[in-house]
PDB file of C-alpha atoms in Angstrom:
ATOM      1  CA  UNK A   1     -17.407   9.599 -34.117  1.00 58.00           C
ATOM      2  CA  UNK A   2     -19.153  11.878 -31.507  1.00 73.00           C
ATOM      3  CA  UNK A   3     -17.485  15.303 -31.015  1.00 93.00           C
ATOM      4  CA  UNK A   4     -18.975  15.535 -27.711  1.00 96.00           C
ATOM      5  CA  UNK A   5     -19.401  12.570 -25.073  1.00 97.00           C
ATOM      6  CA  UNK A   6     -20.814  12.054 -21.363  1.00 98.00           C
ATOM      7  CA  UNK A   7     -19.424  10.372 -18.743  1.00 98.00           C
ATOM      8  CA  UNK A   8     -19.300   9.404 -14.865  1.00 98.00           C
ATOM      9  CA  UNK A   9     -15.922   9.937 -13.548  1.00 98.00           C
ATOM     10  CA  UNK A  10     -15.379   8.549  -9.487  1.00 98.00           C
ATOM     11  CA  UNK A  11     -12.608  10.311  -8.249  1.00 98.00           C
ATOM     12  CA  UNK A  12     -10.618   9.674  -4.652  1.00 98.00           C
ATOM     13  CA  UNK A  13     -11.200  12.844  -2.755  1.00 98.00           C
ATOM     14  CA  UNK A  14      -9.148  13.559   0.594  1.00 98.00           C
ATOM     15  CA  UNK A  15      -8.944  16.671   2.318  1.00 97.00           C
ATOM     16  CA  UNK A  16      -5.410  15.817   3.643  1.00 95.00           C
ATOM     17  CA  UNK A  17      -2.877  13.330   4.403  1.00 92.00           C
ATOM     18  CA  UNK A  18      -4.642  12.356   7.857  1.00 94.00           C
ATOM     19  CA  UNK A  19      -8.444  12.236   6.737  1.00 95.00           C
ATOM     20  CA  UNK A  20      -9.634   9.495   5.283  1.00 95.00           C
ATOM     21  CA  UNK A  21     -10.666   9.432   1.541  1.00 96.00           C
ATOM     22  CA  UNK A  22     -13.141   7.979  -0.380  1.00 98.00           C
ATOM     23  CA  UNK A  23     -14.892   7.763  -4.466  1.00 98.00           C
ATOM     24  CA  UNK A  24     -16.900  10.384  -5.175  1.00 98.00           C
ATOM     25  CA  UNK A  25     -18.970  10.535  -8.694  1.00 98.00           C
ATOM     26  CA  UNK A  26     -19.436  13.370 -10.710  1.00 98.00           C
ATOM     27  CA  UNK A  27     -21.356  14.062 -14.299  1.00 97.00           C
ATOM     28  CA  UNK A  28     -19.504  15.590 -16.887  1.00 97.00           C
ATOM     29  CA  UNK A  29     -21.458  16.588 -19.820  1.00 96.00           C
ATOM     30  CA  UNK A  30     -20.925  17.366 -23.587  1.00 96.00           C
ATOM     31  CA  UNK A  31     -16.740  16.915 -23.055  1.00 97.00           C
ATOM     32  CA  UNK A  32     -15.354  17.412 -26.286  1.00 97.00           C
ATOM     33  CA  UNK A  33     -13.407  14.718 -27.853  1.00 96.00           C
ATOM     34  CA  UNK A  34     -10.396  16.518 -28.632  1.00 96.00           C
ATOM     35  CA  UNK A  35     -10.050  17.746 -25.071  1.00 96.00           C
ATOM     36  CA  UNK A  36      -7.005  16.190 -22.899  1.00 97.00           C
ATOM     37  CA  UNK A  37      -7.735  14.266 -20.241  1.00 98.00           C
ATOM     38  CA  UNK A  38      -6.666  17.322 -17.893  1.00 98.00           C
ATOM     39  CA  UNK A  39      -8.775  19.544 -19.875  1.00 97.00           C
ATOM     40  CA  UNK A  40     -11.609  17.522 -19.438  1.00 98.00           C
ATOM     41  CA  UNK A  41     -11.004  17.532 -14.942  1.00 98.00           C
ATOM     42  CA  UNK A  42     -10.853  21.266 -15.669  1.00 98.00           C
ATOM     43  CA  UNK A  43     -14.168  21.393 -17.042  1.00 97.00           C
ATOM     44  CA  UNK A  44     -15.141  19.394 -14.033  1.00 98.00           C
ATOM     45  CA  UNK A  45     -13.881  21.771 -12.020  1.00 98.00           C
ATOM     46  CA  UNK A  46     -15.052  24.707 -13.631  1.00 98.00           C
ATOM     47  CA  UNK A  47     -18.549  23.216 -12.482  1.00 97.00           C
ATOM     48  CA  UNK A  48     -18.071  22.329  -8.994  1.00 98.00           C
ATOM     49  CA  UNK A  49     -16.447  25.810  -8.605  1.00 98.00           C
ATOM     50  CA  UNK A  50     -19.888  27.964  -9.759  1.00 97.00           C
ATOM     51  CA  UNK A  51     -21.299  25.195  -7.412  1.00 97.00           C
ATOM     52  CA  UNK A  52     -19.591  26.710  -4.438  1.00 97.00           C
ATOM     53  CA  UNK A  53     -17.903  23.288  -3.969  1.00 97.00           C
ATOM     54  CA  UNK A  54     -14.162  22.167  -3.602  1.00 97.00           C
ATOM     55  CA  UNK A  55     -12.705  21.629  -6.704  1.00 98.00           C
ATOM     56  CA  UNK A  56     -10.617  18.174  -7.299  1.00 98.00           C
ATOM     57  CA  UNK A  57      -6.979  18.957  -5.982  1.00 98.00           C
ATOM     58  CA  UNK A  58      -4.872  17.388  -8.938  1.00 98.00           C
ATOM     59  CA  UNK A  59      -1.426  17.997 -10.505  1.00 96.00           C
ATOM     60  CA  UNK A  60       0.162  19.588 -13.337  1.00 95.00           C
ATOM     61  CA  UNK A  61       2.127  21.689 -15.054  1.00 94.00           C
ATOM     62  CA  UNK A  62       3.117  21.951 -18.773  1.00 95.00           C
ATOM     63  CA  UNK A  63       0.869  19.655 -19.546  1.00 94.00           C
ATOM     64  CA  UNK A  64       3.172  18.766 -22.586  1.00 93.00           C
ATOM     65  CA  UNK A  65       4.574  15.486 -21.365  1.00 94.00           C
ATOM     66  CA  UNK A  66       8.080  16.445 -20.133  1.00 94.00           C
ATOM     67  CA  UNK A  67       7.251  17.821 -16.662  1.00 95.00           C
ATOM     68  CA  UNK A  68       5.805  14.305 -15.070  1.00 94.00           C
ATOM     69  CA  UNK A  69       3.626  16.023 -12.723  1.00 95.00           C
ATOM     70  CA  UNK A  70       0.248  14.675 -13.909  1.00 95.00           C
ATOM     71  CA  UNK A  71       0.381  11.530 -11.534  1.00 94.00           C
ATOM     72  CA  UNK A  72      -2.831   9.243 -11.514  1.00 97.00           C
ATOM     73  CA  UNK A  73      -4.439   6.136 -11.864  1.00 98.00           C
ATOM     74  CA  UNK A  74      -7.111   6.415 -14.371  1.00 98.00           C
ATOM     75  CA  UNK A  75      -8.943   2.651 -14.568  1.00 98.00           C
ATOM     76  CA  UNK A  76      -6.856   1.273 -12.955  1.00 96.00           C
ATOM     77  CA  UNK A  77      -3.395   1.879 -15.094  1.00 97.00           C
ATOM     78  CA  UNK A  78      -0.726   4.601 -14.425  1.00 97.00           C
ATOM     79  CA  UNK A  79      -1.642   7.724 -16.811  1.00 97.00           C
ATOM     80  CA  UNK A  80      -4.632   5.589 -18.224  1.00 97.00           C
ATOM     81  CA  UNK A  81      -4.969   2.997 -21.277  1.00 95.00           C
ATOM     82  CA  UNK A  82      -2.432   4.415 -23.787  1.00 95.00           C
ATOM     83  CA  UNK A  83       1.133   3.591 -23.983  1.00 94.00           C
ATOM     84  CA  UNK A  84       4.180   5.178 -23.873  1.00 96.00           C
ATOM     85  CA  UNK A  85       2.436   8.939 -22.397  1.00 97.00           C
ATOM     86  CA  UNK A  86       1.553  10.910 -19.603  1.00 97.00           C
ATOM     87  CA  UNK A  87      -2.246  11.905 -18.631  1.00 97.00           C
ATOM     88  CA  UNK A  88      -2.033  15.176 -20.020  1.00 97.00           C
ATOM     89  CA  UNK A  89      -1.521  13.535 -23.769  1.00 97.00           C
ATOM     90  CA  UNK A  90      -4.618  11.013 -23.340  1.00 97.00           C
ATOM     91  CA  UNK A  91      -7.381  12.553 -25.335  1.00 97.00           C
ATOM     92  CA  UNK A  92     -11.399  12.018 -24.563  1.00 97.00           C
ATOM     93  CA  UNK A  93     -11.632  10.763 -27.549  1.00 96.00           C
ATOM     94  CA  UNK A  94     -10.560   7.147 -26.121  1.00 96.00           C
ATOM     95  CA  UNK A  95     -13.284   6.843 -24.167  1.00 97.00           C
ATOM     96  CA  UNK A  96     -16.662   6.100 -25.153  1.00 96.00           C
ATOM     97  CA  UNK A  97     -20.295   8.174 -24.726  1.00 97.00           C
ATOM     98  CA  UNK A  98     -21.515   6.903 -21.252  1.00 97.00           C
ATOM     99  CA  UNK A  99     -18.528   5.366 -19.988  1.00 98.00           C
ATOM    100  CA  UNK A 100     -17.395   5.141 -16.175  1.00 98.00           C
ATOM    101  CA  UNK A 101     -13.742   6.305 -15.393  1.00 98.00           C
ATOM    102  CA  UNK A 102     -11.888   5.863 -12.068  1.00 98.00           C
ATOM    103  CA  UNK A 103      -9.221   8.211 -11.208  1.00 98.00           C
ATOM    104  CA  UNK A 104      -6.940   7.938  -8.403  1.00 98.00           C
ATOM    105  CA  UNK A 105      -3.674   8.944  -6.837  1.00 98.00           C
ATOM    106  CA  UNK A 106      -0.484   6.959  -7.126  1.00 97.00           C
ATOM    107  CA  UNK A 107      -0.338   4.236  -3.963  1.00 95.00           C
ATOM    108  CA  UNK A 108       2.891   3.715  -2.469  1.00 96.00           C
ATOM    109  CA  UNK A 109       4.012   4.298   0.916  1.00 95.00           C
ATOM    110  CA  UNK A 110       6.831   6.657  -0.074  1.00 97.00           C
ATOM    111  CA  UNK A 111       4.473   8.707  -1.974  1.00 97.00           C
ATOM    112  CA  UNK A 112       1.719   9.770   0.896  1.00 96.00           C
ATOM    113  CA  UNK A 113      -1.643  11.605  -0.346  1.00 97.00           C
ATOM    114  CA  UNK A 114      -1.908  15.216   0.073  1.00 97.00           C
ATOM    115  CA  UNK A 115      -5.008  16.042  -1.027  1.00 98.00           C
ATOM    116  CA  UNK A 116      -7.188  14.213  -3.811  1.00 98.00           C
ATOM    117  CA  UNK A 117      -4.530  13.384  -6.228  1.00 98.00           C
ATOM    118  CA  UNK A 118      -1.878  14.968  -5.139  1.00 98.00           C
ATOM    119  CA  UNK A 119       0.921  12.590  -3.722  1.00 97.00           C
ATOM    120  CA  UNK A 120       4.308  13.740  -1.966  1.00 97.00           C
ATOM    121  CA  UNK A 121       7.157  13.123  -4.361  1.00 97.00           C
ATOM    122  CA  UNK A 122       9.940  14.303  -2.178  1.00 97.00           C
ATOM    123  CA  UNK A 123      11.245  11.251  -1.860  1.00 98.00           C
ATOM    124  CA  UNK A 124      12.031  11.371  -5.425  1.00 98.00           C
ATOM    125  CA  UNK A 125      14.229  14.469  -4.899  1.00 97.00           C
ATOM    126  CA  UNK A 126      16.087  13.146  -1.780  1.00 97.00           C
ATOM    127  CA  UNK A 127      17.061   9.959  -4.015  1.00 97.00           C
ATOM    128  CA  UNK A 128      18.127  12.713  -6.738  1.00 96.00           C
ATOM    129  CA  UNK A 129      20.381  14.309  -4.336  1.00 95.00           C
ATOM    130  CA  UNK A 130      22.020  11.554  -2.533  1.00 96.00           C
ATOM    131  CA  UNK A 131      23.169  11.246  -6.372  1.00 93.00           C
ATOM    132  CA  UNK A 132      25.311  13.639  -5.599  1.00 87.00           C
ATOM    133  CA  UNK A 133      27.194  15.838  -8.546  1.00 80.00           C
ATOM    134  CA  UNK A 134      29.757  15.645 -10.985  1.00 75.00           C
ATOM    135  CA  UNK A 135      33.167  17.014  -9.451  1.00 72.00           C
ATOM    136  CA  UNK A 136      35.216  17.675 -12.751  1.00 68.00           C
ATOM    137  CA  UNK A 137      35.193  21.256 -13.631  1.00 69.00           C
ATOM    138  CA  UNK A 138      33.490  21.609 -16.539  1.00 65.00           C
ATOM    139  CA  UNK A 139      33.753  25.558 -17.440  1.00 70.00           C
ATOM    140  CA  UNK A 140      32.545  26.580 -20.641  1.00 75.00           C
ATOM    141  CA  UNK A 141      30.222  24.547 -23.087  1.00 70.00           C
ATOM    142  CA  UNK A 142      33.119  22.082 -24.374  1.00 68.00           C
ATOM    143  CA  UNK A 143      33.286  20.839 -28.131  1.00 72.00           C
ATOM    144  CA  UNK A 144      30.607  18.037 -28.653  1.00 65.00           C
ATOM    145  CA  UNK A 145      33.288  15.527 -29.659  1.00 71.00           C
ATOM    146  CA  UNK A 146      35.848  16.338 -27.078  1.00 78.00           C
ATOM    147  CA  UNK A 147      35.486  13.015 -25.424  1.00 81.00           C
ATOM    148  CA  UNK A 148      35.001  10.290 -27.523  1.00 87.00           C
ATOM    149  CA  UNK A 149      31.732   8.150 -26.291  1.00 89.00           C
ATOM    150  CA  UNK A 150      30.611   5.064 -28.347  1.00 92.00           C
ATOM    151  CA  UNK A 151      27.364   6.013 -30.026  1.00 93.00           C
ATOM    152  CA  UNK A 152      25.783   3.310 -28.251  1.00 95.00           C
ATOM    153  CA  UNK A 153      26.707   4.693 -24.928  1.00 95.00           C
ATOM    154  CA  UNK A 154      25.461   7.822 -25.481  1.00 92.00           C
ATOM    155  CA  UNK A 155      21.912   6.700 -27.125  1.00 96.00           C
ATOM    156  CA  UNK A 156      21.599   4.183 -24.320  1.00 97.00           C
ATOM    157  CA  UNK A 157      22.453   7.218 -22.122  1.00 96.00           C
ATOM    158  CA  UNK A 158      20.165   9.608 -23.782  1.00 96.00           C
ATOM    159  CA  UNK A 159      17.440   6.877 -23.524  1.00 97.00           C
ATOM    160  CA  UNK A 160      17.925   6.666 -19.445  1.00 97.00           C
ATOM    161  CA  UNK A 161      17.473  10.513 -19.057  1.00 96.00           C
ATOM    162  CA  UNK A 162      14.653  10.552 -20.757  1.00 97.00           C
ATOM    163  CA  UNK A 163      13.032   9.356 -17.449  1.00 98.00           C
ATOM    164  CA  UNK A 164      10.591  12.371 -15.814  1.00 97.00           C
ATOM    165  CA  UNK A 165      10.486  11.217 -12.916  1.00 97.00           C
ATOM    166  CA  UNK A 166       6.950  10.999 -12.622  1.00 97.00           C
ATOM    167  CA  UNK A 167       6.441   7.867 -10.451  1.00 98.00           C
ATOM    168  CA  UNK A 168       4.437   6.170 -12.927  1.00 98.00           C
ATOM    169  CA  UNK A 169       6.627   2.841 -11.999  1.00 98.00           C
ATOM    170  CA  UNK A 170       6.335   2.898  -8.602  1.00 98.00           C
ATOM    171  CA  UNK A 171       2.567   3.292  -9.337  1.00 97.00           C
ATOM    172  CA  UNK A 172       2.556   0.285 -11.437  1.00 97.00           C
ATOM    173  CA  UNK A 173       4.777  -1.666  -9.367  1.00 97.00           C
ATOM    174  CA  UNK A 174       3.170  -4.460  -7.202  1.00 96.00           C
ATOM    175  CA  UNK A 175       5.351  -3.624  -4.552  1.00 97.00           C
ATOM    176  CA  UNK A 176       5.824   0.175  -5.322  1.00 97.00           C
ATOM    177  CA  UNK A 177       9.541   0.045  -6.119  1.00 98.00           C
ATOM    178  CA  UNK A 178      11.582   2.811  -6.994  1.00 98.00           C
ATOM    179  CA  UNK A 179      14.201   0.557  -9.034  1.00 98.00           C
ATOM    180  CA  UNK A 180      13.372   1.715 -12.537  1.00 98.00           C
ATOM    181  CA  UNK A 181      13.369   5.947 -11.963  1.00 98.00           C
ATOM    182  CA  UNK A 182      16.659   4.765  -9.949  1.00 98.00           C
ATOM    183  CA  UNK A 183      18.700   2.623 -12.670  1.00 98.00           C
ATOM    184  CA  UNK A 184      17.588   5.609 -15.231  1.00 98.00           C
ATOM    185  CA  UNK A 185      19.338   8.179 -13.310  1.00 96.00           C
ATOM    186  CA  UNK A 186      22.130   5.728 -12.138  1.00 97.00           C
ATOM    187  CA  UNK A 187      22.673   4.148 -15.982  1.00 96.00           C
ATOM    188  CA  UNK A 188      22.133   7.994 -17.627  1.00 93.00           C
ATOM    189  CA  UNK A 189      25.861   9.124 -15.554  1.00 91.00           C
ATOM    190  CA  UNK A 190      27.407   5.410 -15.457  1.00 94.00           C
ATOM    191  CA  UNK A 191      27.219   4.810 -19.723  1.00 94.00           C
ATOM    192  CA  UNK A 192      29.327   7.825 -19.715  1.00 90.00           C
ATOM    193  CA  UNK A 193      33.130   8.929 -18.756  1.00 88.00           C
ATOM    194  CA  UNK A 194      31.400  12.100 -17.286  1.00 85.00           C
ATOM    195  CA  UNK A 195      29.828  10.021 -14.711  1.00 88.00           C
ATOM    196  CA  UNK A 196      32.449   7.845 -13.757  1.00 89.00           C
ATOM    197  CA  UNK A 197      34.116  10.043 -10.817  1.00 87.00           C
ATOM    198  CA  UNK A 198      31.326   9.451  -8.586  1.00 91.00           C
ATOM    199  CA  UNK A 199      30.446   6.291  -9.839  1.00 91.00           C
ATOM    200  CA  UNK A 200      30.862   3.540  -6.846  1.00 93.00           C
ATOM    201  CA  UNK A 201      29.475   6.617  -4.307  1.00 94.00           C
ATOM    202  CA  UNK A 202      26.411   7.797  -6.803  1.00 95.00           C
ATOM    203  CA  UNK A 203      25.026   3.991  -6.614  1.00 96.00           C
ATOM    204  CA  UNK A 204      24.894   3.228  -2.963  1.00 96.00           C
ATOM    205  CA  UNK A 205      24.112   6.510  -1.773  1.00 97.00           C
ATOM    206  CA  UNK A 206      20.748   6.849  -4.396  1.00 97.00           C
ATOM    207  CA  UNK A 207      20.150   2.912  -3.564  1.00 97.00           C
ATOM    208  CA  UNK A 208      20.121   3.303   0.800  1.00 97.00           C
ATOM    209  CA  UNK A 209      17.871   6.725   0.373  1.00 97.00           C
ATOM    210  CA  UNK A 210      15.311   4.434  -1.644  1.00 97.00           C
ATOM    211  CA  UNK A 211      15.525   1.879   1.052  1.00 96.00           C
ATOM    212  CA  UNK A 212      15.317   4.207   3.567  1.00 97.00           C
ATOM    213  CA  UNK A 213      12.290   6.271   1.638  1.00 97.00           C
ATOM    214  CA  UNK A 214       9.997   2.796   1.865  1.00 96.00           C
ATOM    215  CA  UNK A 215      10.144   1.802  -1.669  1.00 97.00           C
ATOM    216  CA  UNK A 216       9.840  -2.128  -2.472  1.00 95.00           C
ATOM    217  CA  UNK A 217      12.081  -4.302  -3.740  1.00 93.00           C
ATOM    218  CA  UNK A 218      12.371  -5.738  -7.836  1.00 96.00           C
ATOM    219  CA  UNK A 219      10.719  -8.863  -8.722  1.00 95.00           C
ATOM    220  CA  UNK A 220      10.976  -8.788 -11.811  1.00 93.00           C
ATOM    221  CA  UNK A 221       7.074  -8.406 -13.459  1.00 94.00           C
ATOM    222  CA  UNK A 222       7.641  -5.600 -15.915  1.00 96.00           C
ATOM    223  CA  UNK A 223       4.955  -3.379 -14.890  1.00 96.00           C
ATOM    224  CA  UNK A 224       7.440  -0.726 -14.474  1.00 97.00           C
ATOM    225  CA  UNK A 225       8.391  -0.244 -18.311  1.00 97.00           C
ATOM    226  CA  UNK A 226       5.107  -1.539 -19.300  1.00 96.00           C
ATOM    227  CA  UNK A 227       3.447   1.667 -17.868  1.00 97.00           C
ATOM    228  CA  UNK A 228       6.397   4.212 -18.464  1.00 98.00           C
ATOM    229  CA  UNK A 229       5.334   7.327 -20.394  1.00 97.00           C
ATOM    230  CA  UNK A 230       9.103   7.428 -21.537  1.00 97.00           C
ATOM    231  CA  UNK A 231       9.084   3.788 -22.078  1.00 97.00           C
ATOM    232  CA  UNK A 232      12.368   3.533 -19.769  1.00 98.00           C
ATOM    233  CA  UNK A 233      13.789  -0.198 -20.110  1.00 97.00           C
ATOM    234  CA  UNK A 234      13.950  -2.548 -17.527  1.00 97.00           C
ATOM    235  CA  UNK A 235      17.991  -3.207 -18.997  1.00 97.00           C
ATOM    236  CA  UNK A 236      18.526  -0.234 -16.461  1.00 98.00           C
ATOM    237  CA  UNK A 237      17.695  -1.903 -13.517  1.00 98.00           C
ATOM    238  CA  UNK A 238      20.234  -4.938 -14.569  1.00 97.00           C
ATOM    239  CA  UNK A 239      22.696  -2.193 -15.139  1.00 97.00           C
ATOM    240  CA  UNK A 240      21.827  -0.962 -11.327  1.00 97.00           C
ATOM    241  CA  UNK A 241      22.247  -4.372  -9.985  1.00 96.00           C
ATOM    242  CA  UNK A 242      25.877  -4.570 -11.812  1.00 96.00           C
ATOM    243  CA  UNK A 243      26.886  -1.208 -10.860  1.00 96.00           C
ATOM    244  CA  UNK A 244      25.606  -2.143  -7.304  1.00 96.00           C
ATOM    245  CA  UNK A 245      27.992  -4.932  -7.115  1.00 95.00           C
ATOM    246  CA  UNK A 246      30.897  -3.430  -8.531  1.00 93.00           C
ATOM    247  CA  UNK A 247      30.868  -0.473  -5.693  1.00 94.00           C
ATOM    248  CA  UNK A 248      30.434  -3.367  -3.393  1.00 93.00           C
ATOM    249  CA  UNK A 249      33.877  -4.994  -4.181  1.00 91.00           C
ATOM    250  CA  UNK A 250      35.545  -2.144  -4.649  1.00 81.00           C
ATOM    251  CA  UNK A 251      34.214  -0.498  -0.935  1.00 66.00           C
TER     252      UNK A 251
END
């Protein structure tokens, strides 16, 4: 295999949330297989920049797959053709000498373009703190077994926090819903007796500040967990819908 490829990338440039954007194309030459796909924009960059031209506006952060902040589409999938990571852990080295690559934002409503690929994720954080808090004192760092939790409950809980909160499902999602990132961060509190003083309030209030944030509803097609880079399952989002009834009898 080549060590070194070129390709055509056509990137969505916008100067701001009220200018229209459009593709633009750009070479980039002798990219280096090993490179990340972030490394690879900042080459890009690097060019454009000696070029006395604006550089592509994108996001990210530790660029080690925990922070979620490199958000976009690259042909056509949420954080490109490899499963289960984020676009700072694809690697040139799955694409091919020559090839074409798209690269967009995320496209939701909630999340509105800032510039390039940047989106506004707020929304995520107001549906993060209509969650609320956990009212029981908790002091010092208790004893690990001072509460007895089933095993499963707490791997099924550790499972649901693993979600980033990167957006990659309402990316995905053919009618940008929030429901997966919400049942994670619902199901990681309700699995466990921690969670349960807030329970009934947790649900409804994270569930009307989606609504209100103009996410789209569940239908069901999968796309969410299919394109998670945490490979959250879609077993949350029945867990949402049960926890979502329950704090509707009990209001």
């Amino acid at each position: 295999m080549s060590e070194t490829i070129n390709i055509t990338i056509k990137v969505w440039r916008q100067k701001n949330k009220d200018s229209k954007g459009e593709f633009q194309s750009y070479e980039a030459k002798d990219i280096s297989t090993h490179m990340s796909f972030l490394e690879m924009l900042d080459e890009v960059n690097d060019v454009l920049i000696k070029d006395e031209k604006e550089p592509i506006a994108f996001d990210h952060d530790c660029r080690e797959g925990i922070c979620g902040s490199c958000s976009m589409v690259i042909n056509g999938r949420a954080h490109g053709p490899e499963k289960g990571i984020t676009a700072c852990q694809l690697h040139m080295r799955k694409f091919n000498d020559g090839d074409t690559i798209w690269i967009e934002p995320w496209r939701a409503k909630a999340f509105p373009v800032l510039k390039d690929l940047v989106v506004d994720r707020t929304a995520f954080d107001h549906i993060m703190t209509a969650g609320g808090y956990v009212s029981v004192k908790t002091g010092g760092a208790p004893d690990g077994n001072a509460i007895p939790i089933p095993k499963v409950n707490a791997e099924l809980a550790m499972d649901a926090a693993a979600c980033i909160g990167c957006g990659a499902c309402v990316a995905a999602c053919k009618n940008a819903s929030a429901m997966l990132f919400v049942s994670a961060k619902v199901s990681q509190y309700a699995l466990l007796p921690q969670g349960q003083a807030e329970r009934t309030e947790r649900v409804t209030n994270m569930l009307s500040v989606m609504e209100e944030a103009g996410f789209g509803n569940c239908t069901n097609s999968g796309q969410c967990e299919a394109e998670c880079p945490k490979e959250i399952s879609v077993s949350n989002i029945a867990r949402l819908n049960r926890e979502m009834l329950k704090a509707s009898i009990s209001s």
